[in-house]
């Protein structure tokens, strides 16, 4: 590999790292969720549009728009695929940016995760109607998302190191 690998190679490495990091994020958020109070869990459930999380609402919307009419098994598979794609795609973009833009890399992986949380969880999901408004959720839910996304960013950055990205 040269001092700077191709952007395509870095995108592929980033997608792989982002996918693995998504699994790690799930482990972290599941652990944090176990510490939430019953009242916070109930408030979070009540805040979810259609009683579903953002990914499930996105799959429902796509299913309707595409006219695919997924059955229960297909919906679960689609939700899993979309969830991991939401780690792979930004991971690919991070992989490209990491060796090419100043301040991207190292501890910036954690900052990248924080930015993903703010943009995706706290802004886009609400704006698109995939999640309820910020104030409807308990602070513990926001904290869980933040911690999970910081873990995702740090793991994506570490994964890129392991995979030999520039």
mmCIF file of C-alpha atoms in Angstrom:
data_model
loop_
_atom_site.group_PDB
_atom_site.id
_atom_site.type_symbol
_atom_site.label_atom_id
_atom_site.label_comp_id
_atom_site.label_asym_id
_atom_site.label_seq_id
_atom_site.Cartn_x
_atom_site.Cartn_y
_atom_site.Cartn_z
ATOM 1 C CA UNK A 1 0.000 0.000 0.000
ATOM 2 C CA UNK A 2 1.239 3.495 -0.796
ATOM 3 C CA UNK A 3 1.441 6.308 1.753
ATOM 4 C CA UNK A 4 -2.086 7.204 0.741
ATOM 5 C CA UNK A 5 -4.380 4.438 -0.402
ATOM 6 C CA UNK A 6 -7.131 4.978 -2.923
ATOM 7 C CA UNK A 7 -10.296 6.695 -1.786
ATOM 8 C CA UNK A 8 -12.210 3.629 -2.947
ATOM 9 C CA UNK A 9 -10.097 1.330 -0.757
ATOM 10 C CA UNK A 10 -10.498 3.670 2.198
ATOM 11 C CA UNK A 11 -14.260 3.778 1.622
ATOM 12 C CA UNK A 12 -14.418 -0.021 1.642
ATOM 13 C CA UNK A 13 -12.300 -0.212 4.806
ATOM 14 C CA UNK A 14 -14.499 2.440 6.403
ATOM 15 C CA UNK A 15 -17.670 0.546 5.486
ATOM 16 C CA UNK A 16 -16.303 -2.646 7.053
ATOM 17 C CA UNK A 17 -15.108 -0.785 10.143
ATOM 18 C CA UNK A 18 -18.444 1.048 10.425
ATOM 19 C CA UNK A 19 -20.384 -2.202 10.171
ATOM 20 C CA UNK A 20 -18.369 -3.879 12.920
ATOM 21 C CA UNK A 21 -18.566 -0.688 15.003
ATOM 22 C CA UNK A 22 -22.365 -0.765 14.667
ATOM 23 C CA UNK A 23 -22.386 -4.165 16.348
ATOM 24 C CA UNK A 24 -20.199 -2.769 19.146
ATOM 25 C CA UNK A 25 -22.472 0.273 19.505
ATOM 26 C CA UNK A 26 -25.423 -2.098 19.975
ATOM 27 C CA UNK A 27 -23.583 -3.860 22.803
ATOM 28 C CA UNK A 28 -22.816 -0.547 24.503
ATOM 29 C CA UNK A 29 -26.331 0.862 24.158
ATOM 30 C CA UNK A 30 -27.874 -2.387 25.393
ATOM 31 C CA UNK A 31 -25.687 -2.185 28.486
ATOM 32 C CA UNK A 32 -26.574 1.455 29.104
ATOM 33 C CA UNK A 33 -30.267 0.756 28.497
ATOM 34 C CA UNK A 34 -30.211 -1.851 31.260
ATOM 35 C CA UNK A 35 -29.435 0.946 33.727
ATOM 36 C CA UNK A 36 -32.430 3.093 32.708
ATOM 37 C CA UNK A 37 -35.325 3.356 35.102
ATOM 38 C CA UNK A 38 -38.689 1.829 34.274
ATOM 39 C CA UNK A 39 -40.149 5.348 34.124
ATOM 40 C CA UNK A 40 -37.540 6.432 31.557
ATOM 41 C CA UNK A 41 -38.144 3.307 29.464
ATOM 42 C CA UNK A 42 -41.903 3.980 29.514
ATOM 43 C CA UNK A 43 -41.399 7.642 28.563
ATOM 44 C CA UNK A 44 -39.135 6.618 25.691
ATOM 45 C CA UNK A 45 -41.656 4.081 24.408
ATOM 46 C CA UNK A 46 -44.413 6.699 24.542
ATOM 47 C CA UNK A 47 -42.273 9.154 22.545
ATOM 48 C CA UNK A 48 -41.713 6.779 19.624
ATOM 49 C CA UNK A 49 -43.883 7.504 16.580
ATOM 50 C CA UNK A 50 -46.051 4.496 15.733
ATOM 51 C CA UNK A 51 -44.586 2.752 18.783
ATOM 52 C CA UNK A 52 -41.412 1.960 16.823
ATOM 53 C CA UNK A 53 -37.816 3.105 16.726
ATOM 54 C CA UNK A 54 -36.420 5.286 13.950
ATOM 55 C CA UNK A 55 -35.052 2.414 11.843
ATOM 56 C CA UNK A 56 -38.348 0.500 12.000
ATOM 57 C CA UNK A 57 -40.225 3.667 10.990
ATOM 58 C CA UNK A 58 -37.799 4.214 8.097
ATOM 59 C CA UNK A 59 -38.276 0.637 6.866
ATOM 60 C CA UNK A 60 -42.055 1.040 7.151
ATOM 61 C CA UNK A 61 -41.889 4.233 5.105
ATOM 62 C CA UNK A 62 -39.645 2.646 2.457
ATOM 63 C CA UNK A 63 -41.840 -0.450 2.313
ATOM 64 C CA UNK A 64 -44.884 1.714 1.599
ATOM 65 C CA UNK A 65 -43.082 3.894 -0.935
ATOM 66 C CA UNK A 66 -41.677 0.891 -2.806
ATOM 67 C CA UNK A 67 -44.883 -1.128 -2.520
ATOM 68 C CA UNK A 68 -42.947 -4.215 -1.394
ATOM 69 C CA UNK A 69 -45.284 -5.208 1.463
ATOM 70 C CA UNK A 70 -42.725 -6.986 3.621
ATOM 71 C CA UNK A 71 -43.913 -9.753 5.905
ATOM 72 C CA UNK A 72 -42.729 -9.890 9.531
ATOM 73 C CA UNK A 73 -39.550 -11.830 8.705
ATOM 74 C CA UNK A 74 -38.741 -9.568 5.756
ATOM 75 C CA UNK A 75 -39.300 -6.474 7.879
ATOM 76 C CA UNK A 76 -36.933 -7.713 10.599
ATOM 77 C CA UNK A 77 -34.284 -8.485 7.985
ATOM 78 C CA UNK A 78 -34.761 -5.107 6.323
ATOM 79 C CA UNK A 79 -34.494 -3.318 9.675
ATOM 80 C CA UNK A 80 -31.239 -5.139 10.427
ATOM 81 C CA UNK A 81 -29.847 -4.344 6.967
ATOM 82 C CA UNK A 82 -30.798 -0.662 7.242
ATOM 83 C CA UNK A 83 -29.358 -0.433 10.762
ATOM 84 C CA UNK A 84 -25.995 -1.799 9.622
ATOM 85 C CA UNK A 85 -26.064 0.291 6.436
ATOM 86 C CA UNK A 86 -26.446 3.345 8.674
ATOM 87 C CA UNK A 87 -23.078 2.363 10.167
ATOM 88 C CA UNK A 88 -21.423 1.307 6.908
ATOM 89 C CA UNK A 89 -22.238 4.390 4.822
ATOM 90 C CA UNK A 90 -20.955 7.013 7.273
ATOM 91 C CA UNK A 91 -18.042 4.662 8.001
ATOM 92 C CA UNK A 92 -17.151 4.716 4.308
ATOM 93 C CA UNK A 93 -17.293 8.519 4.254
ATOM 94 C CA UNK A 94 -15.184 8.683 7.412
ATOM 95 C CA UNK A 95 -12.706 6.254 5.852
ATOM 96 C CA UNK A 96 -12.294 8.581 2.880
ATOM 97 C CA UNK A 97 -12.002 11.729 5.000
ATOM 98 C CA UNK A 98 -9.741 10.258 7.667
ATOM 99 C CA UNK A 99 -6.440 10.449 5.817
ATOM 100 C CA UNK A 100 -7.347 13.436 3.678
ATOM 101 C CA UNK A 101 -8.822 16.119 5.937
ATOM 102 C CA UNK A 102 -7.051 17.789 8.837
ATOM 103 C CA UNK A 103 -8.210 16.778 12.318
ATOM 104 C CA UNK A 104 -9.964 13.619 11.072
ATOM 105 C CA UNK A 105 -8.526 10.527 12.706
ATOM 106 C CA UNK A 106 -7.300 9.491 16.129
ATOM 107 C CA UNK A 107 -9.522 10.835 18.867
ATOM 108 C CA UNK A 108 -11.511 12.510 16.138
ATOM 109 C CA UNK A 109 -13.208 9.113 15.736
ATOM 110 C CA UNK A 110 -15.035 9.730 19.004
ATOM 111 C CA UNK A 111 -15.922 13.241 17.813
ATOM 112 C CA UNK A 112 -17.171 11.743 14.531
ATOM 113 C CA UNK A 113 -19.476 9.489 16.555
ATOM 114 C CA UNK A 114 -20.724 12.484 18.515
ATOM 115 C CA UNK A 115 -21.476 14.341 15.289
ATOM 116 C CA UNK A 116 -23.363 11.317 13.916
ATOM 117 C CA UNK A 117 -25.446 11.237 17.098
ATOM 118 C CA UNK A 118 -26.255 14.946 16.915
ATOM 119 C CA UNK A 119 -27.072 14.960 13.205
ATOM 120 C CA UNK A 120 -28.829 11.605 12.901
ATOM 121 C CA UNK A 121 -30.423 10.870 16.264
ATOM 122 C CA UNK A 122 -31.073 14.374 17.495
ATOM 123 C CA UNK A 123 -31.921 16.232 14.281
ATOM 124 C CA UNK A 124 -32.703 14.172 11.168
ATOM 125 C CA UNK A 125 -34.770 11.442 12.797
ATOM 126 C CA UNK A 126 -37.067 14.011 14.393
ATOM 127 C CA UNK A 127 -37.207 16.213 11.315
ATOM 128 C CA UNK A 128 -38.129 13.220 9.137
ATOM 129 C CA UNK A 129 -40.772 12.037 11.619
ATOM 130 C CA UNK A 130 -38.877 8.831 12.366
ATOM 131 C CA UNK A 131 -38.493 9.763 16.042
ATOM 132 C CA UNK A 132 -40.343 12.006 18.429
ATOM 133 C CA UNK A 133 -39.190 15.492 19.447
ATOM 134 C CA UNK A 134 -36.110 15.899 21.652
ATOM 135 C CA UNK A 135 -38.061 16.914 24.758
ATOM 136 C CA UNK A 136 -40.332 13.861 24.551
ATOM 137 C CA UNK A 137 -37.454 11.539 25.423
ATOM 138 C CA UNK A 138 -35.823 11.235 28.848
ATOM 139 C CA UNK A 139 -32.262 12.499 29.163
ATOM 140 C CA UNK A 140 -31.123 8.918 29.750
ATOM 141 C CA UNK A 141 -32.182 8.037 26.196
ATOM 142 C CA UNK A 142 -30.156 10.920 24.753
ATOM 143 C CA UNK A 143 -27.185 9.952 26.909
ATOM 144 C CA UNK A 144 -27.417 6.315 25.752
ATOM 145 C CA UNK A 145 -27.440 7.426 22.114
ATOM 146 C CA UNK A 146 -24.488 9.737 22.667
ATOM 147 C CA UNK A 147 -22.394 7.114 24.464
ATOM 148 C CA UNK A 148 -23.248 4.514 21.832
ATOM 149 C CA UNK A 149 -22.314 6.794 18.955
ATOM 150 C CA UNK A 150 -19.037 7.845 20.582
ATOM 151 C CA UNK A 151 -18.223 4.125 20.892
ATOM 152 C CA UNK A 152 -19.220 3.675 17.241
ATOM 153 C CA UNK A 153 -16.918 6.494 16.126
ATOM 154 C CA UNK A 154 -13.949 5.333 18.183
ATOM 155 C CA UNK A 155 -14.433 1.749 17.006
ATOM 156 C CA UNK A 156 -14.727 2.844 13.372
ATOM 157 C CA UNK A 157 -11.460 4.758 13.683
ATOM 158 C CA UNK A 158 -9.746 1.820 15.390
ATOM 159 C CA UNK A 159 -11.126 -0.549 12.767
ATOM 160 C CA UNK A 160 -9.597 1.606 10.048
ATOM 161 C CA UNK A 161 -6.231 1.328 11.822
ATOM 162 C CA UNK A 162 -6.583 -2.455 11.980
ATOM 163 C CA UNK A 163 -7.553 -2.609 8.295
ATOM 164 C CA UNK A 164 -4.527 -0.529 7.295
ATOM 165 C CA UNK A 165 -6.237 2.662 6.148
ATOM 166 C CA UNK A 166 -4.077 5.753 5.749
#
